[in-house]
PDB file of C-alpha atoms in Angstrom:
ATOM      1  CA  MET A 286       8.919  -3.879  14.238  1.00  0.00           C
ATOM      2  CA  ALA A 287       5.207  -4.322  14.786  1.00  0.00           C
ATOM      3  CA  GLY A 288       4.000  -2.385  12.060  1.00  0.00           C
ATOM      4  CA  PHE A 289       2.492   1.461  11.644  1.00  0.00           C
ATOM      5  CA  LEU A 290      -0.685   2.851  12.266  1.00  0.00           C
ATOM      6  CA  GLU A 291      -1.306   6.227  10.298  1.00  0.00           C
ATOM      7  CA  ARG A 292      -4.062   8.576   9.517  1.00  0.00           C
ATOM      8  CA  LYS A 293      -4.769  10.520   6.389  1.00  0.00           C
ATOM      9  CA  ARG A 294      -4.188  14.027   6.994  1.00  0.00           C
ATOM     10  CA  TRP A 295      -4.976  17.351   5.298  1.00  0.00           C
ATOM     11  CA  VAL A 296      -1.991  18.755   3.181  1.00  0.00           C
ATOM     12  CA  LEU A 297      -2.378  22.104   4.863  1.00  0.00           C
ATOM     13  CA  PHE A 298      -0.664  21.945   8.236  1.00  0.00           C
ATOM     14  CA  ALA A 299      -0.845  18.212   7.829  1.00  0.00           C
ATOM     15  CA  LEU A 300      -4.004  18.174  10.239  1.00  0.00           C
ATOM     16  CA  PRO A 301      -5.547  14.600  10.744  1.00  0.00           C
ATOM     17  CA  PHE A 302      -8.982  15.707  10.310  1.00  0.00           C
ATOM     18  CA  THR A 303      -9.976  12.713   8.156  1.00  0.00           C
ATOM     19  CA  PHE A 304     -11.771   9.447   8.761  1.00  0.00           C
ATOM     20  CA  THR A 305      -9.128   7.402   7.184  1.00  0.00           C
ATOM     21  CA  THR A 306      -6.660   5.112   8.778  1.00  0.00           C
ATOM     22  CA  TYR A 307      -3.949   2.918   7.560  1.00  0.00           C
ATOM     23  CA  GLU A 308      -2.685   0.077   9.321  1.00  0.00           C
ATOM     24  CA  VAL A 309       0.543  -1.636   8.117  1.00  0.00           C
ATOM     25  CA  LYS A 310       1.531  -4.920   9.762  1.00  0.00           C
ATOM     26  CA  GLU A 311       3.831  -7.386   8.594  1.00  0.00           C
ATOM     27  CA  ASP A 312       1.413  -9.562   7.037  1.00  0.00           C
ATOM     28  CA  MET A 313      -1.419  -7.278   5.879  1.00  0.00           C
ATOM     29  CA  ILE A 314      -2.517  -3.604   4.970  1.00  0.00           C
ATOM     30  CA  THR A 315      -5.554  -2.347   6.138  1.00  0.00           C
ATOM     31  CA  ILE A 316      -7.628   0.836   4.973  1.00  0.00           C
ATOM     32  CA  ASP A 317     -10.137   1.768   7.213  1.00  0.00           C
ATOM     33  CA  SER A 318     -12.191   4.839   5.393  1.00  0.00           C
ATOM     34  CA  GLY A 319     -15.580   6.797   6.150  1.00  0.00           C
ATOM     35  CA  PHE A 320     -17.582   8.069   8.820  1.00  0.00           C
ATOM     36  CA  PHE A 321     -21.270   7.279   7.947  1.00  0.00           C
ATOM     37  CA  ARG A 322     -20.565   4.404   5.676  1.00  0.00           C
ATOM     38  CA  LYS A 323     -17.324   2.647   7.045  1.00  0.00           C
ATOM     39  CA  VAL A 324     -15.390   0.684   4.438  1.00  0.00           C
ATOM     40  CA  GLU A 325     -12.533  -1.695   5.382  1.00  0.00           C
ATOM     41  CA  ASN A 326      -9.939  -2.742   2.697  1.00  0.00           C
ATOM     42  CA  ASP A 327      -7.232  -5.446   3.488  1.00  0.00           C
ATOM     43  CA  CYS A 328      -4.600  -6.699   1.257  1.00  0.00           C
ATOM     44  CA  TYR A 329      -1.943  -9.430   2.159  1.00  0.00           C
ATOM     45  CA  MET A 330       1.682  -8.456   2.107  1.00  0.00           C
ATOM     46  CA  TYR A 331       2.692 -11.055  -0.149  1.00  0.00           C
ATOM     47  CA  LYS A 332       0.407  -9.812  -3.041  1.00  0.00           C
ATOM     48  CA  VAL A 333       2.283  -6.563  -3.267  1.00  0.00           C
ATOM     49  CA  GLN A 334       4.329  -6.501  -6.217  1.00  0.00           C
ATOM     50  CA  ASP A 335       5.707  -3.173  -6.002  1.00  0.00           C
ATOM     51  CA  VAL A 336       5.547   0.300  -3.971  1.00  0.00           C
ATOM     52  CA  GLN A 337       6.068   4.048  -5.168  1.00  0.00           C
ATOM     53  CA  LEU A 338       6.336   7.035  -3.086  1.00  0.00           C
ATOM     54  CA  THR A 339       5.145  10.365  -4.593  1.00  0.00           C
ATOM     55  CA  ALA A 340       5.172  13.766  -2.593  1.00  0.00           C
ATOM     56  CA  THR A 341       3.864  17.127  -4.007  1.00  0.00           C
ATOM     57  CA  LEU A 342       5.338  20.476  -3.032  1.00  0.00           C
ATOM     58  CA  GLY A 343       2.660  20.718  -0.523  1.00  0.00           C
ATOM     59  CA  GLU A 344       3.067  17.400   1.007  1.00  0.00           C
ATOM     60  CA  ARG A 345       7.025  18.061   1.240  1.00  0.00           C
ATOM     61  CA  LEU A 346       6.393  21.239   2.847  1.00  0.00           C
ATOM     62  CA  PHE A 347       4.335  19.914   5.945  1.00  0.00           C
ATOM     63  CA  GLY A 348       6.524  16.168   5.636  1.00  0.00           C
ATOM     64  CA  LEU A 349       4.065  14.230   4.172  1.00  0.00           C
ATOM     65  CA  GLY A 350       4.041  11.660   0.918  1.00  0.00           C
ATOM     66  CA  THR A 351       1.640   9.179  -0.673  1.00  0.00           C
ATOM     67  CA  VAL A 352       2.467   5.556  -0.751  1.00  0.00           C
ATOM     68  CA  VAL A 353       1.144   3.551  -3.636  1.00  0.00           C
ATOM     69  CA  CYS A 354       1.137   0.118  -3.297  1.00  0.00           C
ATOM     70  CA  PHE A 355       0.711  -1.905  -6.717  1.00  0.00           C
ATOM     71  CA  THR A 356      -0.857  -5.292  -5.806  1.00  0.00           C
ATOM     72  CA  GLY A 357      -2.118  -8.553  -7.163  1.00  0.00           C
ATOM     73  CA  ASP A 358      -5.587  -7.743  -5.495  1.00  0.00           C
ATOM     74  CA  THR A 359      -8.592  -8.080  -7.597  1.00  0.00           C
ATOM     75  CA  THR A 360     -10.679  -5.637  -5.385  1.00  0.00           C
ATOM     76  CA  ASN A 361      -7.978  -2.719  -5.187  1.00  0.00           C
ATOM     77  CA  PRO A 362      -4.881  -3.320  -7.601  1.00  0.00           C
ATOM     78  CA  GLN A 363      -3.410  -0.026  -6.110  1.00  0.00           C
ATOM     79  CA  LEU A 364      -3.627   0.727  -2.532  1.00  0.00           C
ATOM     80  CA  LYS A 365      -3.012   4.463  -1.957  1.00  0.00           C
ATOM     81  CA  LEU A 366      -2.000   5.484   1.515  1.00  0.00           C
ATOM     82  CA  GLN A 367      -2.390   9.434   0.902  1.00  0.00           C
ATOM     83  CA  HIS A 368      -0.932  12.229   2.978  1.00  0.00           C
ATOM     84  CA  ILE A 369       0.812  10.243   5.711  1.00  0.00           C
ATOM     85  CA  LYS A 370       3.855  11.316   7.835  1.00  0.00           C
ATOM     86  CA  ASN A 371       7.044   8.802   7.643  1.00  0.00           C
ATOM     87  CA  ALA A 372       5.924   8.057   4.156  1.00  0.00           C
ATOM     88  CA  LYS A 373       9.451   6.982   3.215  1.00  0.00           C
ATOM     89  CA  VAL A 374       9.890   4.831   6.325  1.00  0.00           C
ATOM     90  CA  ILE A 375       6.591   3.162   5.667  1.00  0.00           C
ATOM     91  CA  LYS A 376       7.349   2.536   1.996  1.00  0.00           C
ATOM     92  CA  ASN A 377      10.444   0.860   2.726  1.00  0.00           C
ATOM     93  CA  TYR A 378       8.863  -1.173   5.540  1.00  0.00           C
ATOM     94  CA  ILE A 379       6.332  -2.236   3.124  1.00  0.00           C
ATOM     95  CA  LEU A 380       8.980  -3.239   0.485  1.00  0.00           C
ATOM     96  CA  ASP A 381      10.802  -5.561   3.126  1.00  0.00           C
ATOM     97  CA  ALA A 382       7.652  -7.031   4.694  1.00  0.00           C
ATOM     98  CA  ALA A 383       6.343  -7.918   1.276  1.00  0.00           C
ATOM     99  CA  GLU A 384       9.442  -9.821   0.202  1.00  0.00           C
ATOM    100  CA  GLU A 385       9.616 -11.504   3.577  1.00  0.00           C
ATOM    101  CA  ALA A 386       6.123 -12.563   3.545  1.00  0.00           C
ATOM    102  CA  ARG A 387       6.524 -13.965  -0.221  1.00  0.00           C
ATOM    103  CA  MET A 388       9.506 -15.787   0.862  1.00  0.00           C
ATOM    104  CA  LYS A 389       7.663 -17.111   4.136  1.00  0.00           C
ATOM    105  CA  ARG A 390       4.583 -18.301   1.757  1.00  0.00           C
ATOM    106  CA  ARG A 391       7.063 -19.585  -0.928  1.00  0.00           C
ATOM    107  CA  VAL A 392       5.291 -17.279  -3.738  1.00  0.00           C
ATOM    108  CA  ILE A 393       6.954 -16.229  -6.442  1.00  0.00           C
ATOM    109  CA  ALA A 394       6.034 -13.309  -8.686  1.00  0.00           C
ATOM    110  CA  THR A 395       5.835 -14.504 -12.462  1.00  0.00           C
ATOM    111  CA  MET A 396       5.441 -12.517 -15.935  1.00  0.00           C
ATOM    112  CA  ASP A 397       3.641 -13.864 -18.552  1.00  0.00           C
ATOM    113  CA  VAL A 398       6.150 -13.250 -21.572  1.00  0.00           C
ATOM    114  CA  GLY A 399       4.144 -15.068 -24.116  1.00  0.00           C
ATOM    115  CA  THR A 400       2.745 -18.514 -25.125  1.00  0.00           C
ATOM    116  CA  VAL A 401       3.736 -21.002 -27.691  1.00  0.00           C
ATOM    117  CA  SER A 402       1.113 -21.730 -30.169  1.00  0.00           C
ATOM    118  CA  ALA A 403      -0.156 -25.051 -30.597  1.00  0.00           C
ATOM    119  CA  ASP A 404       0.123 -25.060 -34.318  1.00  0.00           C
ATOM    120  CA  ILE A 405       4.004 -24.283 -34.179  1.00  0.00           C
ATOM    121  CA  ASP A 406       5.907 -27.494 -34.536  1.00  0.00           C
ATOM    122  CA  ILE A 407       8.952 -27.499 -31.849  1.00  0.00           C
ATOM    123  CA  ASP A 408      11.624 -30.058 -32.707  1.00  0.00           C
TER     124      ASP A 408
END
């Protein structure tokens, strides 16, 4: 699959009367927003660490959801794809594409569990 192109929608009747588009490709997520002042925000897929799907009652009534991507990106550590259709499919696509991108780039996610102090004698 080549990716997804979705538009942020109003929760009421799921109407796409906003100026925000989300493009999810196999290597990058792009958020393009604004009418008078355009802002384009990109995040490489290998930087996505975790994905969360939320859906309020209003969103569920109109078949929408919000996908939150927790990333290692410095400019935007949380990417929110708000009020989009096919949210569960897009969330699963992002999870699979992020894992594949990490394998392709040979990137591993590491956690800082703790460091050893220099004054401790280890024998």
